[in-house]
CSV table of C-alpha atoms in Angstrom, one decimal:
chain,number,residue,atom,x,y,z
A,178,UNK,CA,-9.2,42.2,8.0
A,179,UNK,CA,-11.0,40.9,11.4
A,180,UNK,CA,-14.6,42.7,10.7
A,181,UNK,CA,-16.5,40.4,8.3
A,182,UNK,CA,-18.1,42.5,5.1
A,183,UNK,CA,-21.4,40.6,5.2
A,184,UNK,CA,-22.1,43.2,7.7
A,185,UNK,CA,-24.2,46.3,6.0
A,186,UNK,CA,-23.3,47.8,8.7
A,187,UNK,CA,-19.3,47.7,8.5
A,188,UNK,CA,-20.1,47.6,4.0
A,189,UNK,CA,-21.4,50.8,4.3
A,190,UNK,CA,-18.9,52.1,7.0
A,191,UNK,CA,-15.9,51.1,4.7
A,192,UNK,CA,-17.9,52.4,1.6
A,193,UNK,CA,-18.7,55.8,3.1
A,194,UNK,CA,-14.8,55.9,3.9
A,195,UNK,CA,-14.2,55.8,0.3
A,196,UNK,CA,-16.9,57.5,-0.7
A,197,UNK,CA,-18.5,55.1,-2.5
A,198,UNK,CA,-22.0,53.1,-3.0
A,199,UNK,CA,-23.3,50.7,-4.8
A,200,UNK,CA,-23.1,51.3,-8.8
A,201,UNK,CA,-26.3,49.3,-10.6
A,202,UNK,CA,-24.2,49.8,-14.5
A,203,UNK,CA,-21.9,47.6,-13.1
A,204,UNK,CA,-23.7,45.2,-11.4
A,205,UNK,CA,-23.2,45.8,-7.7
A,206,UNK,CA,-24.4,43.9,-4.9
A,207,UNK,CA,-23.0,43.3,-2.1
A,208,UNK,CA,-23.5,39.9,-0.3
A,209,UNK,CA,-24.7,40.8,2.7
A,210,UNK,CA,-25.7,36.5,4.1
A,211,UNK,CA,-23.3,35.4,6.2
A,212,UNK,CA,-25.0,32.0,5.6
A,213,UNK,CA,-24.4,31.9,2.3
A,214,UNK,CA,-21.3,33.3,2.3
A,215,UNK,CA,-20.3,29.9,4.2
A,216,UNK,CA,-22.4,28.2,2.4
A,217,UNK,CA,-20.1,29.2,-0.9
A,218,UNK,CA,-16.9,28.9,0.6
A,219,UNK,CA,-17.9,25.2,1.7
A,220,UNK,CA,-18.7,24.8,-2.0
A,221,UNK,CA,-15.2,26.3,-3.3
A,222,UNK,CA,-13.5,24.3,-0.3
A,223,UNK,CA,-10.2,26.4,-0.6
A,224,UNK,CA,-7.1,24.9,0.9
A,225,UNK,CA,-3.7,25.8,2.4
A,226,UNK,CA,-1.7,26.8,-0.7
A,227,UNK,CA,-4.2,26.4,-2.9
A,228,UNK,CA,-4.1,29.8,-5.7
A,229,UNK,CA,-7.9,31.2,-6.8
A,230,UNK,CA,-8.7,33.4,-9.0
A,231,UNK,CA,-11.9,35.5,-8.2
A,232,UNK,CA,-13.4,38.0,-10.9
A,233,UNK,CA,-15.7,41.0,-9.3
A,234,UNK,CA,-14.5,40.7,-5.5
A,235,UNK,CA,-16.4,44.0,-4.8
A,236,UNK,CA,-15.8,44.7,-1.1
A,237,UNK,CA,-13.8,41.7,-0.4
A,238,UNK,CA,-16.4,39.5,1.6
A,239,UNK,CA,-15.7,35.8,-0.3
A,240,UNK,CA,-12.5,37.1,-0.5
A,241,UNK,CA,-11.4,37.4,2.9
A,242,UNK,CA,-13.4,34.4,3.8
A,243,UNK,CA,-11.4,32.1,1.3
A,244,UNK,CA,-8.0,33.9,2.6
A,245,UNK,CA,-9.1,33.2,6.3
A,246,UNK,CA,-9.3,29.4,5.1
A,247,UNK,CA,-5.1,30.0,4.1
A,248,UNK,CA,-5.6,30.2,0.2
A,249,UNK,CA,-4.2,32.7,-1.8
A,250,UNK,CA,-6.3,35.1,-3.6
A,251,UNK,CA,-6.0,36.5,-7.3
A,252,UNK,CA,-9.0,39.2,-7.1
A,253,UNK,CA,-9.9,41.4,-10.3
A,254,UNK,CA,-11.8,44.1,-9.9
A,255,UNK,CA,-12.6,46.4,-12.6
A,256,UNK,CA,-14.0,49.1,-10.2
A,257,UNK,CA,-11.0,51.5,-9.4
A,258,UNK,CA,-12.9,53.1,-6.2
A,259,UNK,CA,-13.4,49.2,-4.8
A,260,UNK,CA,-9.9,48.6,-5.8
A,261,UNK,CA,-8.5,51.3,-3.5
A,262,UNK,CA,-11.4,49.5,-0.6
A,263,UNK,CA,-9.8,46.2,-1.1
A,264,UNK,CA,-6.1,47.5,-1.1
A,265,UNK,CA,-6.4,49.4,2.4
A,266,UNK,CA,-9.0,46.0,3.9
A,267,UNK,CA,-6.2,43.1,2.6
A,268,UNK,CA,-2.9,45.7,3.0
A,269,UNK,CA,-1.4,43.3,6.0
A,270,UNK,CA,-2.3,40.1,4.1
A,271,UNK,CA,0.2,38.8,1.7
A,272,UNK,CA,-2.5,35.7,0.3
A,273,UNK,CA,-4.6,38.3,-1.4
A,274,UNK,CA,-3.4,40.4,-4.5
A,275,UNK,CA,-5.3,42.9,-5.7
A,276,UNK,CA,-6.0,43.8,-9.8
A,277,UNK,CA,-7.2,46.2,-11.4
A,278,UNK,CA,-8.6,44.8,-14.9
A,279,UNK,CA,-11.7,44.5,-16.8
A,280,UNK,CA,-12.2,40.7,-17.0
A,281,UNK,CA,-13.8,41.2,-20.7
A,282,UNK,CA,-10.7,42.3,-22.1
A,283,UNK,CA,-8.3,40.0,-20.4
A,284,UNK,CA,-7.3,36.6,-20.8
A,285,UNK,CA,-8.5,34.6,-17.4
A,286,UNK,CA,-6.7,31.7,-18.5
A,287,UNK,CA,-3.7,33.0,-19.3
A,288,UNK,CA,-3.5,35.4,-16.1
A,289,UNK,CA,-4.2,32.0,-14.3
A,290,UNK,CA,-1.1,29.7,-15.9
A,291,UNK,CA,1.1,32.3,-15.4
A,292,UNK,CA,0.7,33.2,-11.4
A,293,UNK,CA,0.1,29.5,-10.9
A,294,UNK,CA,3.6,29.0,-12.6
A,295,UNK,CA,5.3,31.2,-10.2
A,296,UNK,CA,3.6,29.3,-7.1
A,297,UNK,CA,4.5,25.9,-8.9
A,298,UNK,CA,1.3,24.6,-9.3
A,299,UNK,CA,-0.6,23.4,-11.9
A,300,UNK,CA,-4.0,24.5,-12.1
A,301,UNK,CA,-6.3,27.2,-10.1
A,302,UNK,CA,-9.9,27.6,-9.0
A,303,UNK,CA,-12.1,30.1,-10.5
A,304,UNK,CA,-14.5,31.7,-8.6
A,305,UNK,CA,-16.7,35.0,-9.3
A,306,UNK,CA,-19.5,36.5,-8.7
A,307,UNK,CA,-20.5,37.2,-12.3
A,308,UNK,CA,-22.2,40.5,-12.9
A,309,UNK,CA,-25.7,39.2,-14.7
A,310,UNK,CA,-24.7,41.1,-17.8
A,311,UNK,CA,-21.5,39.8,-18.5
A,312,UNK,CA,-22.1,36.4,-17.5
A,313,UNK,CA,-22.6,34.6,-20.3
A,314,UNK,CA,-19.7,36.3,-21.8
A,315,UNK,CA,-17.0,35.2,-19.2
A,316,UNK,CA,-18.9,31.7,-18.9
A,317,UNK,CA,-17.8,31.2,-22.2
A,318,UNK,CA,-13.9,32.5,-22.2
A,319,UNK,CA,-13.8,30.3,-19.1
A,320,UNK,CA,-15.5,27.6,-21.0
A,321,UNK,CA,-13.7,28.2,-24.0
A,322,UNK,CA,-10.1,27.1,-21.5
A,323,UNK,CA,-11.6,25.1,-19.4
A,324,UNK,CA,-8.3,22.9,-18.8
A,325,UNK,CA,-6.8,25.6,-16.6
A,326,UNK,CA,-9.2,25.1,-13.7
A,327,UNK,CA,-9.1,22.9,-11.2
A,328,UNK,CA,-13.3,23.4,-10.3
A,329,UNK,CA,-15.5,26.9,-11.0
A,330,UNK,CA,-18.0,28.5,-8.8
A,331,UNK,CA,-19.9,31.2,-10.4
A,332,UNK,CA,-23.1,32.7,-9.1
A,333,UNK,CA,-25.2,33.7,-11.6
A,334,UNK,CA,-28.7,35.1,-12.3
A,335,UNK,CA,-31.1,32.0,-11.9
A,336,UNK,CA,-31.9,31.4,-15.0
A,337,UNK,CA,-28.8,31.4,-16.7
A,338,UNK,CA,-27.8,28.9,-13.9
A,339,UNK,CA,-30.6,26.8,-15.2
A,340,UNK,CA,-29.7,27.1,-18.8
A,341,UNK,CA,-25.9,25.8,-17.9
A,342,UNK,CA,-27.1,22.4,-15.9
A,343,UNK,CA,-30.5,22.3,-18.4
A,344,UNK,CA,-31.0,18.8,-20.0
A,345,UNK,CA,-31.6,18.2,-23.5
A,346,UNK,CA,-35.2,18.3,-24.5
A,347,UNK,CA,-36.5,20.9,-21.6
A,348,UNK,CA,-37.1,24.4,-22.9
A,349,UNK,CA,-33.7,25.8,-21.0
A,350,UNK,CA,-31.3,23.8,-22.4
A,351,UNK,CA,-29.6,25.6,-25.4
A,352,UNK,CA,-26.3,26.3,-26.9
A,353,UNK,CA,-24.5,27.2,-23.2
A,354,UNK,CA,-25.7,24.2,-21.8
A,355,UNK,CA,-24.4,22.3,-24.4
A,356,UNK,CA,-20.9,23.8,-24.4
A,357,UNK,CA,-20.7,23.8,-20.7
A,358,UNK,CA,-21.8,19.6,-20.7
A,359,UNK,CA,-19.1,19.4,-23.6
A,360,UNK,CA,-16.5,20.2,-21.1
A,361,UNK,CA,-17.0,19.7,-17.3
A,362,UNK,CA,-19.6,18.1,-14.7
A,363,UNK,CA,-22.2,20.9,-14.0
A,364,UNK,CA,-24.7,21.1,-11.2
A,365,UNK,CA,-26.6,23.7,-9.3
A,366,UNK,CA,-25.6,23.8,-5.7
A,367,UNK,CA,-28.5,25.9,-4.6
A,368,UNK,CA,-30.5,29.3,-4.9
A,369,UNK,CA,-30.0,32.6,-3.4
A,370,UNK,CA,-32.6,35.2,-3.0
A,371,UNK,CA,-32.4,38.9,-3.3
A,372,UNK,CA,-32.6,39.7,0.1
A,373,UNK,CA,-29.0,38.0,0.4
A,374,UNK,CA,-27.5,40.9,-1.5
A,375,UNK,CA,-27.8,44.6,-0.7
A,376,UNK,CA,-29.1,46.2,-2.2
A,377,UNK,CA,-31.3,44.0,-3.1
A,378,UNK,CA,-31.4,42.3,-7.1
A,379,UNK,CA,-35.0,42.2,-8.7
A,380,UNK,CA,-33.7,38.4,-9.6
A,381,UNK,CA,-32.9,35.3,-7.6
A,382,UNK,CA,-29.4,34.2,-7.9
A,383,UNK,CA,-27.6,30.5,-7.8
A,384,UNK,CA,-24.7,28.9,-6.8
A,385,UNK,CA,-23.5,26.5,-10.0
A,386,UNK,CA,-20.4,24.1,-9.8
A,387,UNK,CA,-18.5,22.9,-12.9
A,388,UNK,CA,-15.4,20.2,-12.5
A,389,UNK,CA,-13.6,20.1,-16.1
A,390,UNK,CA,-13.6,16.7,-17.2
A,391,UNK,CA,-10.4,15.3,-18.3
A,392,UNK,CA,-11.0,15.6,-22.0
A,393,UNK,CA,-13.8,17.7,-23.8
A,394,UNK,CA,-16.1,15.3,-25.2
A,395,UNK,CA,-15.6,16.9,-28.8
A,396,UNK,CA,-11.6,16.1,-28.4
A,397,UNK,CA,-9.7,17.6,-31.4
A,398,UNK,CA,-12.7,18.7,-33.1
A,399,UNK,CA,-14.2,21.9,-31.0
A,400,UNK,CA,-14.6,24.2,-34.1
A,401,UNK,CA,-16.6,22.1,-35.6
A,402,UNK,CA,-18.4,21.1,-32.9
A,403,UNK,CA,-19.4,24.6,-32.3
A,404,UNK,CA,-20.4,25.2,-35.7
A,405,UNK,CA,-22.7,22.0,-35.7
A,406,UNK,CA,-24.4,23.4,-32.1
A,407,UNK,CA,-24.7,27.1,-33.4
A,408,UNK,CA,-26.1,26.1,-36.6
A,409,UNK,CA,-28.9,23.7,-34.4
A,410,UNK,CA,-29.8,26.1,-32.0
A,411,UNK,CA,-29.8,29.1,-34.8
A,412,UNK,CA,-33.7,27.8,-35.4
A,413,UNK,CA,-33.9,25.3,-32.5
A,414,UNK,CA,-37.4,24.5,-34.3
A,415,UNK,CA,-35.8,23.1,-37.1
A,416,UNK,CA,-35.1,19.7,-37.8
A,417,UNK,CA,-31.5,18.4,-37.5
A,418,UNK,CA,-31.6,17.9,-41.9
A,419,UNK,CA,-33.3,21.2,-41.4
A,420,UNK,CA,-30.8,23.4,-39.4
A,421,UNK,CA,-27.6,21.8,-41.2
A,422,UNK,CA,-28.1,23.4,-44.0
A,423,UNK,CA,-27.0,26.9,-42.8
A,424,UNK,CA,-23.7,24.8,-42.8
A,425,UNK,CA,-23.8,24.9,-46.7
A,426,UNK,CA,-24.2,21.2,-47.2
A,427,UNK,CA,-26.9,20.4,-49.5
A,428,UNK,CA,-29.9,17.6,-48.9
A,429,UNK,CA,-27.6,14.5,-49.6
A,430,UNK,CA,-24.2,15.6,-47.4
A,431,UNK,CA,-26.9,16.2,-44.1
A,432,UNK,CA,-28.5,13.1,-44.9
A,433,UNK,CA,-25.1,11.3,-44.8
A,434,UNK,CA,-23.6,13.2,-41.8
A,435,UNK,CA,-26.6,12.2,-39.6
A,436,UNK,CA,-26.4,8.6,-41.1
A,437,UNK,CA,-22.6,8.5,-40.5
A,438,UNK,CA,-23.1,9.9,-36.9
A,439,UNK,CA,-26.2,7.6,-36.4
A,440,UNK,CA,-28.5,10.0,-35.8
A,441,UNK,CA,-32.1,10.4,-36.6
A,442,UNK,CA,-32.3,13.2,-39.2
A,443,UNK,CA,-35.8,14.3,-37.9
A,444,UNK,CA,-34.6,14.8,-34.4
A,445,UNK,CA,-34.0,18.7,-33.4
A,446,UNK,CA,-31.1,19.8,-32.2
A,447,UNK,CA,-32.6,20.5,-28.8
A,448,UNK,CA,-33.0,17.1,-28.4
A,449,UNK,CA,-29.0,15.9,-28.5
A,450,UNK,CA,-27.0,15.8,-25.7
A,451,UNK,CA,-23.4,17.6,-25.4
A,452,UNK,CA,-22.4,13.6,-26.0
A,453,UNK,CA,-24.5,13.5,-29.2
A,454,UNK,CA,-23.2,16.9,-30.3
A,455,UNK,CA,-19.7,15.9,-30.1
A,456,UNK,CA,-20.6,12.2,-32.2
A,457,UNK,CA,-21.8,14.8,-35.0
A,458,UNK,CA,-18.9,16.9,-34.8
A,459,UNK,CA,-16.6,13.8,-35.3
A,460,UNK,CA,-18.2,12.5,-38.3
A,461,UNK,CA,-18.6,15.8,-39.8
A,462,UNK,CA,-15.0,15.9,-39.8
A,463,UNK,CA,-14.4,13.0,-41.4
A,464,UNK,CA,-16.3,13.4,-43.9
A,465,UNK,CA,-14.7,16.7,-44.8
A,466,UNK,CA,-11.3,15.1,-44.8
A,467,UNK,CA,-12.2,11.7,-46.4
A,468,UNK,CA,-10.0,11.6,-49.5
C-alpha cells in the first residue's frame, strides 16, 4: 500500500484496473487533498493498537493513512466492486479488514463491541465519510449508542454539519442538534470544498468531532426525552404549551410539566438547550409515575 490514493492519478489507475468509476447513487467521491486528508487523520489521532471502525472507505485513502499511523482498521464498504479494490490495495496488511455490508442495515455498535472484545479493548473510534444521503440516518444509529465510541469523525455535507453543532435559538439548530448535544461534545473542526473530492460535490463538506460524554444528559429517561424534542420540533413555531399537546396532555398537565420543569410555557422549543430538553424529560416522567 506505498502509493497514496489522494493521487487522481494512481485513483483512476486502480479504478480502471477494476473497471470501475465513480457511482453518484451512492455517493462517491473520492478525496483527492492530501492536505486534508492529514488534516483528518490529525483530527482522528489514531494510535498504536488502537481499533476504528470506518463506514464508506471507498478506495482506501483515510484508510491506509490511519493504518500507516499502526491502528487497525474495521472498513465497511457496501460497494462490492470497491470491496475487491480495497482487498487487492490492503492484501499484505493484517491492521485493515475489509467488509462487505450496507451500514443501514447493520448494527455499528454491535459490530464495534464485538471486534473490540476480541482485541480486549473497550471501546473504538468511528470514523466515516458519510454519503450526504444517509447521513442523518447513521448520525442517529451512532447517536442512538453513543457509549461504544471512544470519539466520531464524520464528514458531512455542510449544512448538516451546522445543524449538529447549531445552538439553540439560531435557525439550524433542530431535533439532531439537540440529540447530538444530549450525548457528546460537538464541534466543527473545519470546512472542505468540492474541489477536495473528485469528482467534484456541488456542496461544501465539513469535518465535525463528537466526544460522548460520560452520561447522556437525559440519563434513564431517553424515550421520553425524544418524544418531548420530536413533539417541539414537529411545529417548531409553536409554543412549548403549544407543541406538548401532540403528546396527548391537555391544557392543565402542560401547564404543570413546564411548571414542574421550571420552564416558561411560552418559550418554543427551539429555544431549549439539549440541557433544558433533558430537565423536561425528567419531570415528564415523574409526573407519569407519581402515584
Amino acid at each position: 500500500m506505498d502509493a497514496s490514493m489522494t493521487s487522481l492519478s494512481v485513483l483512476r489507475a486502480a479504478l480502471a484496473k477494476h473497471g470501475l468509476s465513480p457511482n453518484p447513487k451512492l455517493g462517491q467521491n473520492f478525496l483527492v487533498d492530501a492536505n486534508i486528508l492529514r488534516k483528518i487523520v490529525d483530527e482522528v489521532s489514531p494510535n498504536p493498537g488502537e481499533l476504528i471502525l470506518e463506514v464508506g472507505p471507498g478506495a482506501g485513502a483515510l484508510t491506509q493513512a490511519m493504518a500507516r499511523r499502526g491502528a487497525w482498521v474495521l472498513a465497511l464498504e457496501y460497494d462490492r466492486g470497491l470491496c475487491r479494490l480495497l482487498d487487492e490495495l490492503f492484501y499484505s496488511c493484517q491492521r485493515v479488514s475489509i467488509i462487505q455490508a450496507d451500514a443501514t442495515k447493520e448494527d455499528l455498535a454491535a459490530i464495534a463491541r464485538h471486534h473490540a472484545a476480541q482485541m480486549g479493548l473497550y471501546k473504538v473510534k468511528f470514523v466515516s465519510n458519510l454519503p450526504y444521503y444517509l447521513s442523518s440516518d447513521l448520525l442517529y444509529q451512532i447517536i442512538h449508542n453513543i457509549l461504544a465510541w471512544e470519539s466520531i469523525t464524520v464528514m458531512l455535507q455542510r449544512e448538516v454539519a451546522e445543524r449538529v453543532v447549531a445552538f439553540p435559538g439560531t435557525k439550524n439548530y433542530g431535533g439532531l442538534s439537540v440529540a447530538a448535544q444530549a450525548v457528546a461534545e460537538a464541534r466543527l473542526a473545519f470546512s472542505v470544498p468540492p474541489g477536495a473530492f473528485w469528482p467534484r460535490p456541488e456542496v461544501y463538506s465539513s469535518l465535525v468531532i463528537m466526544h460522548p460524554l460520560a452520561r447522556p444528559l437525559y440519563g434513564q429517561c431517553a424515550s421520553d426525552f425524544y418524544s418531548l424534542v420530536n413533539a417541539a420540533f414537529r411545529q417548531r413555531r409553536k409554543t412549548l404549551a403549544s407543541a406538548l399537546k401532540s403528546l396527548e396532555m391537555d391544557r392543565q398537565g402542560t401547564a404543570e410539566l413546564l411548571a414542574y420543569a421550571g420552564i416558561d410555557s411560552a418559550r418554543r422549543g427551539e429555544t431549549l438547550s439539549a440541557s433544558e430538553f433533558a430537565l423536561l424529560a425528567a419531570a415528564y416522567r415523574s409526573l407519569k409515575h407519581r402515584p
